[in-house]
Short mmCIF file of C-alpha atoms in Angstrom, two decimals:
data_model
loop_
_atom_site.label_atom_id
_atom_site.label_comp_id
_atom_site.label_asym_id
_atom_site.label_seq_id
_atom_site.Cartn_x
_atom_site.Cartn_y
_atom_site.Cartn_z
CA MET A 1 -17.33 -8.53 -6.28
CA ILE A 2 -14.19 -8.18 -4.14
CA TYR A 3 -11.97 -8.84 -7.16
CA TRP A 4 -13.91 -6.48 -9.41
CA LEU A 5 -13.80 -3.66 -6.87
CA SER A 6 -10.12 -4.34 -6.22
CA ALA A 7 -9.44 -4.03 -9.96
CA ILE A 8 -11.43 -0.78 -10.14
CA ILE A 9 -9.55 0.63 -7.13
CA PHE A 10 -6.22 -0.28 -8.75
CA ILE A 11 -7.18 1.28 -12.10
CA SER A 12 -8.60 4.41 -10.44
CA GLY A 13 -5.48 4.86 -8.30
CA ILE A 14 -3.16 4.47 -11.30
CA ALA A 15 -5.34 6.87 -13.30
CA TYR A 16 -4.99 9.43 -10.51
CA LEU A 17 -1.20 9.21 -10.73
CA PHE A 18 -1.40 9.78 -14.49
CA ALA A 19 -3.70 12.76 -13.85
CA VAL A 20 -1.07 14.19 -11.50
CA LYS A 21 1.62 13.72 -14.15
CA ALA A 22 -0.61 15.34 -16.79
CA GLU A 23 -1.50 18.16 -14.34
CA SER A 24 -5.19 17.61 -15.05
CA SER A 25 -7.03 19.41 -12.25
CA PHE A 26 -10.43 17.99 -13.23
CA TRP A 27 -9.34 14.34 -13.11
CA LYS A 28 -7.33 14.87 -9.94
CA TYR A 29 -10.43 16.25 -8.21
CA VAL A 30 -12.50 13.32 -9.49
CA LEU A 31 -10.09 10.43 -9.02
CA LYS A 32 -8.46 11.23 -5.68
CA PRO A 33 -11.67 11.04 -3.60
CA GLY A 34 -13.26 8.73 -6.19
CA THR A 35 -10.73 5.98 -5.49
CA MET A 36 -11.55 6.28 -1.80
CA VAL A 37 -15.27 5.92 -2.55
CA PHE A 38 -14.56 2.56 -4.21
CA ILE A 39 -12.51 1.52 -1.17
CA ILE A 40 -15.49 2.41 1.06
CA LEU A 41 -17.74 0.29 -1.16
CA LEU A 42 -15.27 -2.57 -0.78
CA THR A 43 -15.77 -2.60 3.00
CA SER A 44 -19.45 -3.49 2.59
CA THR A 45 -18.86 -6.38 0.19
CA GLY A 46 -20.39 -9.62 1.38
CA LEU A 47 -21.48 -8.26 4.75
CA GLU A 48 -25.07 -8.90 5.76
CA GLU A 49 -25.11 -6.45 8.67
CA PRO A 50 -22.69 -3.77 9.92
CA THR A 51 -20.50 -4.64 12.89
CA PHE A 52 -18.79 -2.35 15.39
CA TYR A 53 -15.53 -2.81 13.49
CA ILE A 54 -16.90 -1.98 10.03
CA ILE A 55 -18.86 1.06 11.26
CA TRP A 56 -15.75 2.69 12.72
CA ILE A 57 -13.59 1.75 9.74
CA ILE A 58 -16.12 3.36 7.38
CA ILE A 59 -16.28 6.50 9.55
CA GLY A 60 -12.49 6.62 9.41
CA LEU A 61 -12.54 6.24 5.61
CA LEU A 62 -15.11 9.05 5.31
CA PHE A 63 -12.94 11.41 7.36
CA SER A 64 -10.02 10.38 5.14
CA VAL A 65 -12.02 11.51 2.10
CA GLY A 66 -12.55 14.84 3.86
CA GLY A 67 -8.81 15.07 4.47
CA ASP A 68 -8.12 14.33 0.80
CA ILE A 69 -10.45 17.12 -0.29
CA PHE A 70 -8.91 19.66 2.11
CA LEU A 71 -5.40 18.84 0.87
CA MET A 72 -6.51 19.23 -2.76
CA LEU A 73 -7.98 22.70 -2.37
CA PRO A 74 -6.04 25.57 -3.99
CA SER A 75 -5.97 27.51 -0.70
CA ASN A 76 -3.80 26.21 2.11
CA LYS A 77 -6.05 23.90 4.13
CA PHE A 78 -3.28 21.71 5.54
CA LEU A 79 -4.38 22.06 9.16
CA GLN A 80 -7.97 21.15 8.25
CA GLY A 81 -6.70 18.14 6.31
CA LEU A 82 -4.45 17.17 9.21
CA THR A 83 -7.42 17.35 11.60
CA SER A 84 -9.58 15.18 9.32
CA PHE A 85 -6.91 12.49 9.11
CA LEU A 86 -6.28 12.74 12.86
CA ILE A 87 -9.96 11.93 13.47
CA ALA A 88 -9.74 9.11 10.88
CA HIS A 89 -6.85 7.52 12.79
CA ILE A 90 -8.75 7.80 16.07
CA CYS A 91 -11.67 5.99 14.38
CA TYR A 92 -9.30 3.24 13.28
CA ILE A 93 -7.96 2.94 16.83
CA VAL A 94 -11.52 2.57 18.15
CA ALA A 95 -12.16 -0.13 15.52
CA PHE A 96 -8.89 -1.97 16.15
CA THR A 97 -9.42 -2.05 19.92
CA ASN A 98 -13.17 -2.79 19.64
CA GLY A 99 -14.06 0.11 21.90
CA LEU A 100 -11.01 -0.55 24.14
CA SER A 101 -12.15 -4.09 24.96
CA HIS A 102 -9.14 -5.36 22.97
CA PHE A 103 -6.77 -2.60 24.06
CA THR A 104 -3.24 -3.92 24.37
CA ILE A 105 0.14 -2.54 25.38
CA ASP A 106 3.05 -4.35 23.78
CA TRP A 107 6.19 -2.58 24.96
CA ARG A 108 8.24 -4.34 22.27
CA ILE A 109 6.28 -2.33 19.70
CA ILE A 110 5.39 0.85 21.60
CA VAL A 111 8.90 1.70 22.82
CA PRO A 112 10.74 1.63 19.46
CA LEU A 113 7.81 3.26 17.68
CA GLY A 114 7.59 5.95 20.37
CA LEU A 115 11.31 6.65 19.98
CA PHE A 116 10.83 6.89 16.22
CA GLY A 117 7.96 9.36 16.75
CA VAL A 118 10.05 11.55 19.07
CA PHE A 119 13.01 11.46 16.67
CA TYR A 120 10.90 12.29 13.62
CA TYR A 121 9.12 15.16 15.36
CA SER A 122 12.46 16.57 16.54
CA PHE A 123 13.68 16.26 12.95
CA LEU A 124 10.67 18.22 11.62
CA TYR A 125 10.35 20.77 14.45
CA PRO A 126 12.80 23.43 13.13
CA SER A 127 10.86 23.59 9.85
CA LEU A 128 7.50 23.59 11.65
CA LYS A 129 8.63 26.48 13.82
CA LYS A 130 9.60 28.50 10.74
CA GLU A 131 6.04 28.24 9.41
CA GLY A 132 5.01 30.79 12.05
CA ASN A 133 1.73 29.01 12.84
CA LEU A 134 1.63 28.11 16.55
CA LEU A 135 -1.03 25.44 15.99
CA LEU A 136 1.01 23.57 13.39
CA PRO A 137 3.75 22.13 15.68
CA ILE A 138 1.10 21.04 18.19
CA GLY A 139 -1.08 19.52 15.48
CA VAL A 140 1.82 17.61 13.91
CA MET A 141 2.99 16.36 17.31
CA MET A 142 -0.51 15.03 18.10
CA TYR A 143 -0.77 13.49 14.65
CA ILE A 144 2.53 11.62 14.94
CA ALA A 145 1.55 10.31 18.38
CA VAL A 146 -1.87 9.12 17.18
CA ILE A 147 -0.71 7.43 13.98
CA CYS A 148 2.11 5.64 15.84
CA PHE A 149 -0.43 4.50 18.42
CA MET A 150 -2.80 3.37 15.65
CA PHE A 151 -0.06 1.13 14.26
CA THR A 152 0.62 -0.43 17.68
CA GLN A 153 -3.09 -1.12 18.19
CA SER A 154 -3.47 -2.71 14.76
CA TYR A 155 -1.88 -5.78 16.35
CA SER A 156 -5.02 -6.11 18.49
CA THR A 157 -6.96 -7.18 15.41
CA GLY A 158 -4.72 -10.15 14.64
CA SER A 159 -5.22 -9.19 10.98
CA GLN A 160 -2.17 -8.98 8.73
CA TRP A 161 -4.19 -6.66 6.47
CA ALA A 162 -4.78 -4.13 9.27
CA ILE A 163 -1.17 -4.34 10.48
CA ILE A 164 0.44 -3.89 7.05
CA GLY A 165 -2.14 -1.24 6.13
CA SER A 166 -1.36 0.76 9.27
CA LEU A 167 2.38 0.49 8.59
CA SER A 168 1.83 1.68 5.02
CA PHE A 169 -0.14 4.66 6.37
CA LEU A 170 2.74 5.49 8.70
CA ILE A 171 5.21 5.39 5.79
CA SER A 172 2.92 7.51 3.60
CA ASP A 173 2.59 10.24 6.24
CA ALA A 174 6.31 10.18 7.01
CA ILE A 175 7.05 10.85 3.32
CA LEU A 176 4.38 13.58 3.20
CA ALA A 177 5.81 15.31 6.28
CA TYR A 178 9.36 15.13 4.91
CA ASP A 179 8.24 16.68 1.63
CA GLN A 180 5.97 19.26 3.24
CA PHE A 181 8.24 20.50 6.02
CA HIS A 182 11.84 19.46 5.35
CA LYS A 183 12.77 19.16 1.69
CA ARG A 184 10.61 19.05 -1.41
CA PHE A 185 11.30 16.36 -3.97
CA ARG A 186 9.58 15.86 -7.30
CA THR A 187 8.33 12.31 -6.91
CA ALA A 188 7.11 12.68 -3.30
CA HIS A 189 3.41 12.84 -4.16
CA TYR A 190 3.59 9.58 -6.11
CA TYR A 191 5.16 7.73 -3.17
CA VAL A 192 2.68 9.31 -0.75
CA MET A 193 -0.36 8.30 -2.78
CA ILE A 194 0.81 4.78 -3.61
CA THR A 195 1.42 3.98 0.07
CA TYR A 196 -1.76 5.87 1.07
CA TYR A 197 -4.07 3.96 -1.27
CA LEU A 198 -2.38 0.70 -0.31
CA ALA A 199 -2.94 1.52 3.37
CA GLN A 200 -6.63 2.32 2.97
CA TYR A 201 -7.20 -0.68 0.70
CA LEU A 202 -5.58 -3.11 3.16
CA ILE A 203 -7.49 -1.64 6.13
CA ALA A 204 -10.69 -2.08 4.09
CA LEU A 205 -9.68 -5.69 3.32
CA SER A 206 -9.29 -6.33 7.06
CA VAL A 207 -13.06 -5.91 7.30
CA ILE A 208 -13.93 -8.67 4.83
CA MET A 209 -10.97 -11.08 4.84
#
């Protein structure tokens, strides 16, 4: 079942990219959250009963679906999408740290990642300020802090799937922020979605592998 669902996720994700290229609104609305639904199904494969870890990962995946839907809407719902993904990352942190019982502070990871977060926010801030929305700079600052922290806490799991998945999520959001607030480039959405689906898929795999 894992292999079949993995194949379906791969095909659905590729189909979404083709829908983007073809500018097919219908298939984009179906396939973007649809691929995430298959990833959610993957988390329950082979599990007889839900654990603390899987419950919080699934909640995080569900909030991610909400974020996907907000970002797809014709009207500008970026802040709502940002909030949904912020909650999703907090859910992942709760899962990774097992309700803080596995909370760790590894300064070798936190310090360089914290410096990266400060640098990247400083890089984006002039563009965020131009947007004229006072909540946006605050929201983006919180988001960068939380996703960087999520990556550091992924090491608590000891799972290569969770660690690489969290890193892929960090890369995906960095590309999205660059495209959204600094400089648009034509292929940005493809890079964002490839790294995003990879991130969610690997985090889902951390539940069952």
